[in-house]
Coordinates of C-alpha atoms and ligand atoms in Angstrom, one line a residue:
Chain A
M1 CA -1.7 234.3 201.1
K2 CA -5.3 233.3 201.4
Y3 CA -5.7 232.0 197.9
V4 CA -5.0 228.4 197.1
V5 CA -4.4 229.3 193.4
Y6 CA -3.3 232.7 192.4
L7 CA -2.5 233.4 188.7
K8 CA -1.1 236.9 188.0
Q9 CA -1.0 238.1 184.4
I10 CA -0.2 234.8 182.9
R11 CA 0.7 235.0 179.2
K12 CA 1.3 232.1 176.8
K13 CA 1.7 231.7 173.1
F14 CA 2.5 228.7 170.9
D15 CA 4.8 229.8 168.1
K16 CA 2.9 232.8 166.9
Q17 CA -0.6 231.8 168.2
V18 CA -1.4 233.8 171.3
V19 CA -3.5 231.5 173.5
L20 CA -3.5 233.3 176.9
R21 CA -3.3 237.1 176.7
E22 CA -3.5 237.9 180.3
I23 CA -5.0 235.6 182.8
N24 CA -5.7 236.7 186.3
L25 CA -7.5 234.1 188.3
V26 CA -7.8 232.9 191.9
V27 CA -9.2 229.9 193.7
K28 CA -10.1 230.3 197.3
K29 CA -9.9 227.7 199.9
G30 CA -12.9 225.4 199.9
E31 CA -14.6 226.6 196.7
I32 CA -15.3 225.1 193.4
L33 CA -14.2 227.3 190.5
G34 CA -15.5 226.5 187.1
L35 CA -13.2 227.5 184.2
I36 CA -15.6 227.7 181.3
G37 CA -14.8 228.2 177.7
P38 CA -15.3 226.7 174.3
S39 CA -13.0 224.0 172.9
G40 CA -9.7 225.5 172.1
A41 CA -10.1 228.5 174.3
G42 CA -7.0 227.6 176.3
K43 CA -8.5 226.0 179.5
S44 CA -6.0 223.1 179.4
T45 CA -3.2 225.6 178.7
V46 CA -4.1 227.6 181.8
I47 CA -3.8 224.4 183.9
K48 CA -0.6 223.2 182.3
T49 CA 1.2 226.5 182.7
M50 CA 0.2 226.8 186.3
L51 CA 1.4 223.3 187.0
G52 CA 4.7 223.9 185.1
M53 CA 4.1 221.5 182.2
E54 CA 4.2 224.5 179.9
K55 CA 6.4 227.5 180.3
A56 CA 4.5 230.7 180.7
D57 CA 5.7 233.6 178.5
G58 CA 5.0 236.0 181.3
G59 CA 3.2 236.4 184.7
E60 CA 3.4 234.5 187.9
A61 CA 1.6 231.5 189.3
F62 CA 1.3 230.6 193.0
I63 CA -0.2 227.5 194.3
L64 CA -0.6 226.9 198.1
A65 CA 1.5 230.0 198.7
T66 CA 4.4 228.7 196.6
T67 CA 5.7 230.0 193.4
M68 CA 5.1 227.6 190.6
P69 CA 6.6 225.5 189.1
N70 CA 7.5 223.6 192.2
R71 CA 7.9 219.8 192.3
K72 CA 7.1 219.2 196.0
I73 CA 3.8 221.1 195.8
L74 CA 2.6 218.6 193.2
G75 CA 2.2 216.1 196.0
R76 CA -0.6 218.2 197.5
I77 CA -2.4 218.6 194.2
G78 CA -4.7 216.1 192.5
Y79 CA -4.6 216.5 188.7
M80 CA -6.8 214.8 186.3
A81 CA -5.8 215.5 182.7
Q82 CA -8.2 215.8 179.8
S83 CA -7.0 212.6 178.2
D84 CA -7.5 209.5 180.3
A85 CA -3.7 208.8 180.4
L86 CA -3.8 205.3 181.9
Y87 CA -1.6 202.3 181.6
E88 CA -4.0 200.3 179.5
T89 CA -2.4 196.9 179.8
L90 CA -2.4 197.0 183.6
S91 CA -5.3 196.5 185.9
A92 CA -7.1 199.4 187.4
K93 CA -5.7 198.5 190.8
A94 CA -2.1 198.5 189.4
N95 CA -2.7 201.9 188.0
L96 CA -4.0 203.2 191.3
E97 CA -1.1 201.6 193.2
F98 CA 1.4 203.1 190.8
F99 CA 0.2 206.6 191.0
A100 CA -0.3 206.4 194.8
K101 CA 3.3 205.5 195.1
M102 CA 4.3 208.3 192.8
K103 CA 2.4 210.7 195.1
G104 CA 4.3 209.4 198.0
I105 CA 1.4 207.6 199.8
S106 CA 2.9 205.2 202.4
K107 CA 2.5 201.5 202.1
E108 CA 0.2 201.3 205.2
Q109 CA -2.2 203.7 203.7
L110 CA -2.1 202.4 200.2
T111 CA -4.9 199.8 200.5
N112 CA -7.2 202.2 202.4
E113 CA -6.7 205.0 199.9
I114 CA -7.4 202.8 197.0
T115 CA -10.6 201.3 198.5
H116 CA -11.7 204.8 199.4
V117 CA -11.3 206.4 196.0
A118 CA -12.6 203.4 194.2
R119 CA -15.8 203.7 196.2
I120 CA -16.2 207.3 195.3
V121 CA -16.1 206.7 191.6
D122 CA -18.0 203.4 191.9
L123 CA -15.3 201.1 190.6
S124 CA -14.8 198.9 193.7
T125 CA -16.0 195.8 191.9
S126 CA -14.0 196.1 188.8
L127 CA -10.6 197.0 190.2
N128 CA -8.9 193.8 189.1
R129 CA -9.8 194.2 185.4
R130 CA -7.5 195.5 182.8
V131 CA -8.0 199.1 181.9
S132 CA -8.1 198.1 178.2
E133 CA -11.4 196.2 179.0
Y134 CA -12.9 199.3 180.5
S135 CA -15.5 201.5 178.8
G136 CA -14.8 205.1 178.1
G137 CA -16.8 206.2 181.2
M138 CA -15.1 203.8 183.4
K139 CA -11.7 205.0 182.3
R140 CA -12.8 208.6 183.1
R141 CA -13.8 207.5 186.5
L142 CA -10.6 205.7 187.1
S143 CA -8.8 208.8 186.0
L144 CA -10.7 210.8 188.5
A145 CA -10.0 208.3 191.2
I146 CA -6.3 208.7 190.6
A147 CA -6.6 212.4 191.1
L148 CA -8.4 211.9 194.4
L149 CA -5.6 209.7 195.8
G150 CA -4.1 211.0 199.0
S151 CA -6.8 213.6 199.7
P152 CA -5.1 216.5 198.0
E153 CA -5.8 220.1 199.2
L154 CA -6.3 221.2 195.6
L155 CA -8.1 219.3 192.9
I156 CA -7.5 220.3 189.3
L157 CA -9.9 218.5 187.0
D158 CA -9.7 219.0 183.2
E159 CA -13.1 218.2 181.7
P160 CA -13.7 215.3 184.2
T161 CA -17.3 214.5 183.3
V162 CA -16.9 214.1 179.5
G163 CA -18.3 210.7 178.5
I164 CA -19.8 209.9 181.9
D165 CA -23.5 209.1 182.0
P166 CA -25.9 211.6 183.8
A167 CA -26.5 209.5 186.9
L168 CA -22.8 209.1 187.6
R169 CA -22.1 212.7 186.6
K170 CA -24.6 213.8 189.3
K171 CA -22.9 211.5 191.8
I172 CA -19.5 212.9 191.0
W173 CA -20.7 216.5 191.5
Q174 CA -22.2 215.5 194.8
E175 CA -18.9 214.0 195.8
L176 CA -17.1 217.2 194.7
G177 CA -19.5 219.1 196.9
I178 CA -18.7 216.9 199.9
L179 CA -15.0 217.4 199.3
R180 CA -15.4 221.1 199.0
D181 CA -17.3 221.2 202.3
A182 CA -14.5 219.3 203.8
G183 CA -12.1 222.1 202.8
T184 CA -10.8 220.9 199.4
S185 CA -10.4 223.6 196.8
I186 CA -11.4 222.6 193.3
L187 CA -10.6 224.0 189.9
I188 CA -12.7 222.3 187.2
T189 CA -12.8 223.0 183.5
T190 CA -15.7 222.2 181.3
H191 CA -17.3 223.2 178.0
V192 CA -20.6 221.9 179.2
M193 CA -22.3 225.1 180.3
S194 CA -25.1 223.4 182.3
E195 CA -22.4 222.0 184.7
A196 CA -21.3 225.6 185.4
E197 CA -24.4 226.1 187.5
L198 CA -23.1 223.6 190.0
T199 CA -19.9 225.5 190.7
D200 CA -19.4 228.2 193.4
R201 CA -17.8 230.6 190.9
V202 CA -17.5 230.7 187.2
A203 CA -14.6 232.2 185.1
L204 CA -15.4 232.6 181.4
L205 CA -12.3 232.2 179.2
L206 CA -12.5 233.6 175.8
H207 CA -9.9 234.9 173.3
G208 CA -7.2 234.5 175.9
N209 CA -8.9 236.6 178.6
I210 CA -11.1 235.9 181.5
I211 CA -14.1 237.9 180.4
A212 CA -16.3 237.3 183.4
D213 CA -15.7 236.0 186.9
D214 CA -18.5 235.7 189.5
S215 CA -20.9 233.2 191.0
P216 CA -23.3 231.7 188.5
Q217 CA -26.3 233.5 190.2
N218 CA -24.6 236.9 190.0
L219 CA -23.6 236.4 186.4
E220 CA -27.1 235.5 185.4
K221 CA -28.5 238.5 187.2
Q222 CA -25.8 240.8 185.7
Y223 CA -26.6 239.7 182.2
A224 CA -30.3 239.3 182.9
V225 CA -30.6 235.8 181.6
E226 CA -31.7 232.4 182.9
S227 CA -28.6 230.2 182.4
I228 CA -24.8 230.3 182.2
E229 CA -25.1 229.3 178.6
E230 CA -26.9 232.5 177.8
V231 CA -24.4 234.5 179.9
F232 CA -21.7 233.0 177.8
L233 CA -23.4 233.9 174.5
K234 CA -24.0 237.4 175.6
A235 CA -20.5 237.9 176.9
E236 CA -19.2 236.6 173.7
E237 CA -21.3 239.0 171.7
S238 CA -20.2 242.0 173.7
E239 CA -16.6 240.8 173.5
E240 CA -16.9 240.8 169.7
L241 CA -18.4 244.2 169.6
R242 CA -15.5 245.7 171.4
Chain B
M1 CA 11.1 204.2 196.6
R2 CA 9.6 205.7 193.5
I3 CA 12.2 204.3 191.2
F4 CA 11.3 200.7 192.1
A5 CA 7.6 201.4 191.6
I6 CA 8.4 202.7 188.1
V7 CA 10.6 199.7 187.4
K8 CA 7.9 197.3 188.6
R9 CA 5.3 199.1 186.4
I10 CA 7.4 199.0 183.3
L11 CA 8.2 195.4 183.7
A12 CA 4.6 194.5 184.3
E13 CA 3.6 196.4 181.2
L14 CA 6.3 194.7 179.1
L15 CA 5.3 191.2 180.2
R16 CA 1.8 191.9 178.9
D17 CA 3.1 193.2 175.6
K18 CA 3.8 190.0 173.8
R19 CA 4.7 191.7 170.5
S20 CA 7.5 193.8 172.0
L21 CA 8.8 190.9 174.0
A22 CA 8.9 188.8 170.9
L23 CA 10.6 191.5 168.9
M24 CA 13.2 191.9 171.6
L25 CA 13.9 188.3 172.3
L26 CA 13.1 186.3 169.2
A27 CA 13.9 188.7 166.3
P28 CA 17.6 188.7 167.0
I29 CA 17.7 184.9 166.8
L30 CA 15.8 184.9 163.6
I31 CA 18.1 187.4 162.0
M32 CA 21.2 185.6 163.1
W33 CA 19.8 182.4 161.7
L34 CA 19.0 184.0 158.4
M35 CA 22.6 185.4 158.2
N36 CA 23.9 181.9 158.9
I37 CA 21.9 180.6 155.9
M38 CA 23.0 183.5 153.7
F39 CA 26.7 183.3 154.4
S40 CA 27.0 179.6 154.3
A41 CA 25.3 179.4 151.0
N42 CA 27.7 181.9 149.5
S43 CA 30.8 179.8 150.1
D44 CA 31.0 177.7 146.9
T45 CA 31.0 179.9 143.8
K46 CA 31.2 177.8 140.6
I47 CA 32.5 179.3 137.3
K48 CA 32.0 178.2 133.7
L49 CA 34.6 179.1 131.2
A50 CA 34.8 179.0 127.4
A51 CA 38.1 178.3 125.7
V52 CA 39.1 179.1 122.1
D53 CA 42.5 177.8 120.9
V54 CA 43.7 177.3 124.4
P55 CA 46.4 174.7 124.6
Q56 CA 45.3 171.4 126.0
I57 CA 47.6 171.4 128.9
V58 CA 46.3 174.7 130.2
Q59 CA 42.7 173.6 129.7
K60 CA 43.5 170.4 131.7
N61 CA 45.0 172.5 134.5
L62 CA 42.0 174.8 134.6
E63 CA 39.7 171.8 134.8
K64 CA 41.6 170.4 137.7
T65 CA 40.9 173.5 139.7
S66 CA 37.8 172.8 141.9
D67 CA 34.6 174.6 141.0
V68 CA 35.8 175.4 137.5
S69 CA 34.3 173.8 134.4
I70 CA 35.5 174.5 130.9
V71 CA 34.0 174.1 127.4
E72 CA 36.0 174.3 124.3
Y73 CA 34.8 176.1 121.2
S74 CA 36.3 176.0 117.8
S75 CA 35.0 179.5 116.7
Q76 CA 35.1 182.7 118.6
T77 CA 31.7 183.9 117.3
V78 CA 29.8 181.0 118.9
A79 CA 31.7 181.5 122.2
K80 CA 31.0 185.2 122.2
E81 CA 27.3 184.5 121.8
K82 CA 27.4 182.3 124.8
L83 CA 29.0 185.1 126.7
Q84 CA 26.3 187.5 125.6
E85 CA 23.7 185.2 126.8
N86 CA 25.4 184.9 130.2
K87 CA 25.8 181.2 129.8
I88 CA 29.5 181.4 130.6
D89 CA 31.4 183.5 133.1
A90 CA 34.4 184.2 131.0
L91 CA 35.9 183.6 127.5
I92 CA 39.5 182.8 127.1
V93 CA 41.1 183.1 123.7
Y94 CA 44.7 182.2 123.0
R95 CA 46.7 183.9 120.3
E96 CA 49.6 181.7 119.5
K97 CA 51.5 184.2 117.4
A98 CA 51.6 186.8 120.2
N99 CA 51.6 184.2 123.0
T100 CA 48.7 186.1 124.6
Y101 CA 45.6 185.1 126.4
N102 CA 42.7 187.4 125.8
V103 CA 40.1 187.0 128.5
T104 CA 36.6 188.6 128.4
Y105 CA 34.7 188.5 131.7
T106 CA 30.9 188.8 132.1
N107 CA 31.9 190.6 135.3
T108 CA 28.4 190.6 136.8
D109 CA 29.8 189.0 139.9
A110 CA 33.1 190.3 141.1
T111 CA 33.8 187.0 143.0
K112 CA 33.5 185.0 139.8
T113 CA 35.8 187.4 138.0
A114 CA 38.4 187.2 140.7
L115 CA 38.2 183.4 140.8
T116 CA 38.7 183.2 137.0
K117 CA 41.8 185.3 137.1
Q118 CA 43.2 183.3 139.9
A119 CA 42.4 179.9 138.2
L120 CA 44.0 181.1 134.9
N121 CA 47.1 182.3 136.7
V122 CA 47.5 179.0 138.5
A123 CA 46.9 177.0 135.3
L124 CA 49.5 179.0 133.4
T125 CA 52.1 178.7 136.2
K126 CA 51.5 175.0 136.4
E127 CA 52.0 174.8 132.7
K128 CA 55.4 176.5 133.0
I129 CA 56.4 174.3 135.9
T130 CA 55.3 171.2 134.0
G131 CA 57.4 172.3 131.0
L132 CA 60.3 173.0 133.3
S133 CA 60.1 169.7 135.1
Q134 CA 59.9 167.9 131.7
A135 CA 63.0 169.7 130.6
I136 CA 64.6 168.7 133.8
Q137 CA 63.7 165.1 133.4
K138 CA 65.1 165.1 129.9
L139 CA 68.2 166.7 131.3
E140 CA 68.3 164.1 133.9
V141 CA 68.2 161.3 131.4
I142 CA 71.1 162.9 129.5
I143 CA 73.1 163.4 132.7
N144 CA 72.3 159.9 133.8
N145 CA 73.6 158.6 130.6
I146 CA 76.9 160.4 131.2
N147 CA 77.2 159.6 134.9
P148 CA 74.6 157.2 136.2
T149 CA 75.0 157.5 140.0
S150 CA 76.2 161.0 141.1
T151 CA 73.3 163.4 140.4
K152 CA 70.3 161.1 140.8
S153 CA 69.2 162.3 144.2
L154 CA 69.4 165.9 143.1
F155 CA 66.5 165.6 140.6
V156 CA 64.2 163.2 142.4
T157 CA 62.6 166.0 144.3
A158 CA 61.9 168.0 141.2
G159 CA 59.0 165.8 140.3
N160 CA 57.5 165.9 143.8
K161 CA 54.8 168.4 144.6
T162 CA 55.6 171.0 147.2
K163 CA 53.1 170.8 150.0
I164 CA 52.0 173.8 152.0
N165 CA 50.6 173.3 155.5
S166 CA 48.5 176.2 156.8
Y167 CA 48.0 177.1 160.4
Y168 CA 45.6 179.8 161.5
K169 CA 46.0 181.9 164.5
Y170 CA 42.2 182.5 164.6
G171 CA 39.5 180.3 163.1
N172 CA 40.2 178.0 160.1
S173 CA 40.5 178.0 156.4
D174 CA 36.8 179.1 156.2
T175 CA 37.4 182.3 158.1
N176 CA 36.5 185.2 155.9
F177 CA 35.3 188.7 155.9
F178 CA 32.1 187.7 157.6
N179 CA 33.9 186.4 160.7
K180 CA 35.5 189.8 161.0
I181 CA 32.2 191.7 160.9
V182 CA 30.3 189.4 163.2
P183 CA 31.4 191.1 166.4
I184 CA 30.4 194.4 164.9
L185 CA 27.0 193.1 163.6
M186 CA 26.4 191.6 167.0
G187 CA 26.9 195.0 168.7
F188 CA 24.8 196.6 166.0
F189 CA 21.8 194.3 166.7
V190 CA 22.1 194.9 170.4
F191 CA 22.1 198.6 169.8
F192 CA 19.3 198.5 167.2
F193 CA 16.8 196.5 169.1
V194 CA 17.3 198.1 172.5
F195 CA 17.2 201.6 170.9
L196 CA 13.9 200.9 169.2
I197 CA 12.1 199.3 172.1
S198 CA 13.1 201.7 174.8
G199 CA 12.5 204.7 172.6
M200 CA 9.0 203.4 171.7
A201 CA 8.2 202.8 175.3
L202 CA 8.8 206.3 176.5
L203 CA 7.2 207.7 173.3
R204 CA 4.0 205.7 174.1
E205 CA 4.1 207.1 177.6
R206 CA 4.2 210.5 176.2
T207 CA 1.5 210.2 173.5
S208 CA -0.9 208.4 175.8
G209 CA -0.5 211.3 178.3
T210 CA 0.7 209.1 181.1
L211 CA 4.0 211.0 181.1
D212 CA 2.2 214.2 181.8
R213 CA 0.2 212.6 184.6
L214 CA 3.4 211.1 186.0
L215 CA 5.1 214.5 185.9
A216 CA 2.1 216.0 187.7
T217 CA 3.2 214.0 190.8
P218 CA 6.2 215.0 192.9
V219 CA 8.3 212.4 191.1
K220 CA 11.8 213.6 190.2
R221 CA 12.8 213.6 186.5
S222 CA 15.9 211.6 187.3
E223 CA 13.7 208.9 189.0
I224 CA 11.8 208.4 185.7
V225 CA 15.0 208.2 183.7
F226 CA 16.6 205.7 186.1
G227 CA 13.3 203.7 186.3
Y228 CA 13.5 203.3 182.6
L229 CA 17.2 202.5 182.6
I230 CA 16.9 199.9 185.3
S231 CA 13.9 198.1 184.0
Y232 CA 15.0 198.1 180.3
G233 CA 18.5 197.4 181.5
M234 CA 17.3 194.2 183.2
V235 CA 15.5 193.2 180.0
S236 CA 18.5 194.0 177.9
I237 CA 20.7 191.7 179.9
V238 CA 18.4 188.8 178.9
Q239 CA 18.2 190.1 175.4
T240 CA 21.9 190.6 175.0
T241 CA 22.7 187.2 176.4
I242 CA 20.4 185.7 173.8
I243 CA 21.9 187.7 170.9
V244 CA 25.4 186.8 172.0
L245 CA 24.8 183.1 172.5
A246 CA 22.7 182.8 169.3
T247 CA 25.5 184.5 167.3
I248 CA 28.1 182.2 168.7
W249 CA 26.2 179.0 168.4
L250 CA 24.3 179.6 165.2
L251 CA 27.1 181.1 163.3
K252 CA 29.7 178.8 164.9
I253 CA 31.9 181.7 165.8
E254 CA 35.1 180.8 167.6
V255 CA 35.6 182.9 170.7
V256 CA 39.1 183.1 171.9
G257 CA 38.3 185.3 174.9
S258 CA 35.5 184.8 177.5
I259 CA 31.8 184.8 176.6
L260 CA 31.1 186.6 179.9
S261 CA 33.2 189.6 178.8
I262 CA 31.3 189.7 175.5
I263 CA 28.0 189.8 177.4
L264 CA 29.3 192.5 179.7
I265 CA 30.5 194.8 176.9
S266 CA 27.2 194.2 175.1
V267 CA 25.1 195.0 178.1
L268 CA 27.1 198.2 178.5
L269 CA 26.3 199.0 174.9
A270 CA 22.6 198.1 175.5
M271 CA 22.5 200.7 178.3
V272 CA 24.0 203.3 176.0
A273 CA 21.4 202.4 173.3
L274 CA 18.7 202.6 175.9
A275 CA 19.7 206.1 177.0
F276 CA 20.0 207.1 173.4
G277 CA 16.6 205.7 172.4
I278 CA 15.0 207.5 175.3
L279 CA 16.7 210.8 174.3
M280 CA 15.7 210.4 170.6
S281 CA 12.1 209.6 171.6
T282 CA 11.8 213.0 173.2
L283 CA 12.6 214.5 169.8
A284 CA 10.0 212.4 168.0
G285 CA 6.4 213.3 167.7
S286 CA 5.1 209.9 166.8
E287 CA 6.2 206.3 166.4
F288 CA 6.7 206.9 162.7
Q289 CA 9.1 209.7 163.4
M290 CA 10.9 207.4 165.8
M291 CA 11.3 205.0 162.9
Q292 CA 12.7 207.8 160.8
F293 CA 15.6 208.1 163.2
I294 CA 16.8 204.6 162.2
P295 CA 18.3 205.4 158.8
L296 CA 19.5 208.7 160.2
V297 CA 21.2 207.8 163.4
V298 CA 21.3 204.0 163.8
V299 CA 22.3 202.6 160.4
P300 CA 25.2 204.9 159.7
Q301 CA 26.8 203.7 162.9
I302 CA 27.4 200.4 161.2
F303 CA 29.7 201.9 158.6
F304 CA 31.8 203.8 161.0
S305 CA 32.2 201.0 163.4
G306 CA 35.0 199.1 161.8
I307 CA 33.5 197.0 159.1
I308 CA 35.5 199.1 156.7
P309 CA 38.9 199.8 158.4
L310 CA 38.7 203.4 159.6
D311 CA 42.4 204.1 159.4
S312 CA 42.3 204.0 155.7
M313 CA 39.8 206.8 155.6
A314 CA 39.9 210.6 155.7
T315 CA 40.7 212.1 159.1
W316 CA 37.3 213.7 159.5
V317 CA 35.6 210.3 158.9
Q318 CA 37.8 208.9 161.6
Y319 CA 36.6 211.6 164.0
I320 CA 33.0 210.7 163.3
G321 CA 33.7 207.2 164.2
K322 CA 35.2 208.3 167.5
V323 CA 31.9 209.8 168.7
L324 CA 29.8 206.7 167.9
P325 CA 29.4 204.1 170.6
L326 CA 29.5 201.2 168.2
T327 CA 33.1 202.0 167.3
Y328 CA 34.2 201.1 170.8
T329 CA 32.1 198.0 171.2
G330 CA 33.1 196.8 167.7
D331 CA 36.7 197.2 168.8
A332 CA 36.2 195.6 172.2
L333 CA 34.2 192.6 170.9
T334 CA 36.6 192.0 168.0
K335 CA 39.5 191.9 170.5
I336 CA 37.7 189.5 172.8
I337 CA 36.5 187.2 170.1
M338 CA 39.6 187.2 167.8
Y339 CA 42.5 187.9 170.2
G340 CA 41.1 186.8 173.5
D341 CA 41.7 190.1 175.3
G342 CA 40.4 190.3 178.8
L343 CA 38.4 193.2 180.2
N344 CA 41.4 194.8 181.8
Q345 CA 42.9 195.2 178.3
L346 CA 39.8 196.9 177.1
I347 CA 39.6 199.5 179.7
G348 CA 39.8 202.3 177.1
D349 CA 36.7 201.1 175.3
I350 CA 34.8 200.5 178.6
I351 CA 35.6 204.1 179.8
A352 CA 34.5 205.5 176.4
L353 CA 31.1 203.6 176.7
L354 CA 30.7 204.8 180.3
I355 CA 31.2 208.4 179.2
F356 CA 28.5 208.0 176.5
L357 CA 26.2 206.5 179.1
L358 CA 26.8 209.3 181.6
V359 CA 26.3 212.1 179.1
L360 CA 23.2 210.5 177.6
V361 CA 21.6 210.0 181.1
A362 CA 22.3 213.6 182.0
L363 CA 20.9 214.8 178.7
N364 CA 17.7 212.8 179.4
V365 CA 17.2 214.2 182.9
V366 CA 17.5 217.7 181.4
G367 CA 15.5 216.7 178.3
L368 CA 12.5 215.8 180.4
K369 CA 12.3 219.5 181.3
R370 CA 10.5 219.9 178.1
Y371 CA 7.5 218.3 179.8
R372 CA 7.9 219.7 183.3
K373 CA 9.9 222.8 184.1
V374 CA 11.0 221.5 187.6
Ligands
ADP1 N1 1.6 222.0 172.7 C1 0.9 222.9 171.9 N2 1.5 223.3 170.8 C2 0.9 224.2 170.0 N3 -0.4 224.6 170.1 C3 -1.0 224.2 171.2 C4 -0.4 223.3 172.2 N4 -1.3 223.0 173.1 C5 -2.4 223.7 172.8 N5 -2.3 224.4 171.7 C6 -3.2 225.3 171.1 O1 -3.7 226.2 172.1 C7 -5.1 226.4 172.0 C8 -5.7 226.1 173.3 O2 -5.7 224.7 173.6 P1 -6.3 224.1 174.9 O3 -5.7 224.8 176.0 O4 -6.1 222.6 174.8 O5 -7.8 224.4 174.8 P2 -9.0 223.9 175.6 O6 -8.5 223.0 176.7 O7 -9.7 225.1 176.1 O8 -9.9 223.1 174.7 C9 -5.6 225.6 170.9 O9 -5.7 226.3 169.7 C10 -4.5 224.6 170.6 O10 -4.4 224.2 169.3
MG2 MG1 -8.7 221.2 177.1

């Protein structure tokens, strides 16, 4: 299978609330896919069902040519959750070490890996501080660093740039670009439309369906507008008319 | 090994969390100390009695009883007022014509009522004996007058007091209900504290999202469960030792068997509590809900665990007791402390606890499926 992620007719409801009606979605090797949608659209739910943290009510998910859920495949995925999810009382370094070991990174590579990811997110000088002393942005960066551990083939980032200042945000996107060029596939969610312009392909999630799925340029052309934000508004309008 | 990384992380977190550490290690000592104060203060109950028309000899006998004081009233009305005002604990009225003692108790404190009844009984018995021995003495004089030598030795003993020497198989004359429940309470505190701390720990891991993140790595569910069991198991060995030693020293409990066996049984219980706490935390949505489990699943255990003898209860109640781990530790600890049983005699209790542990661990590994399907 040529796709790194392949979601086929994924359905999910919580109690009676249908969150995902029918999600069909692919991520190809070496591309950045932006999953865009307003808060509460179900972006996190898409990610959690494909990783196996939530049980889908229907459909199939394949990651790296393996039917999900599958525990071993998780070692080849870097996942950054929407919440920071860090051990606050421990140092940043202890957090990195712990998750590195969980991912199965060997002792010899441990130090190298930690130095490497800390440099990417610009935390090299504050690794020994406790996470509870970190600012919101620093926690976000540490969270991203943990996802980057072990050079995963697939990165799944749930709203990674929330609370990060513009300069660093730019740097992170640059870094994602470098990773992509090196062959990493990236699935990134955001509700910040301007960030969507930086992706290779955009999937708009609304009312439990992917209502548009193309490169940002093509979408803007198709809807005859200047930005993804306007694409989104137009798509939402036509969706509501239907 | 992932398990050891998890153990290391949990212990590191715990060492930084001074409040939980204090709760685990100091709170049991504090509670045992408070119980010590409570139960040692309770030991001398004093009662105040009022007497109307009670014969002098009975009054004297009552007064001789320790912790009993008596005031004589000439009229019943005054005495009754005193009773109304709770100034006295009981009013004793003697009706000579009917040879009857009418006793009215305040009965606000069952211990005092019981003590009064006992004191009065003793006093009346004494009175009879005194009367009897006086009669005998008179008889003696008469007999002596008839035959001065032959029967003397026979009646000399009658005036002597009979002495009772008491020997206790366990403890001493101060041994009471409290001593019986100490082993059960000790087990309960081990269970309570370990349950709370371990449950809270996994809960925090879940609400902070780190559990999700952990489950997004290839870690096995069983590795997480065993990581928790090993790390908190290590802590609970320290904690249990503290609880056991504090109980024995602070409350001056006599241990017939070996202290090491007590600690071993308690650690086993702690592991059960640990697994139980972790399991319950998967059902709780917040720390508050975790607290709500305490009156629901923790406190009732204490009633079924032998404080009130189970064999006197309905069969279904006895069956409930059989599925609660505290029943088995209560039994085992009582046997070690009071009868000096060795571990080899407690194999039944130990096997029961191991079964609890095994089942709970398995349930936990399966229970984590709620958060990751594989
Ligand atoms: N565990 C859950 N139980 C019940 N409802 C949930 C749960 N997780 C998410 N939801 C609901 O599903 C919807 C989508 O949530 P989510 O995927 O987090 O949205 P997004 O990530 O796009 O902001 C929301 O309405 C949310 O309330
Ligand atoms: Mg979300």
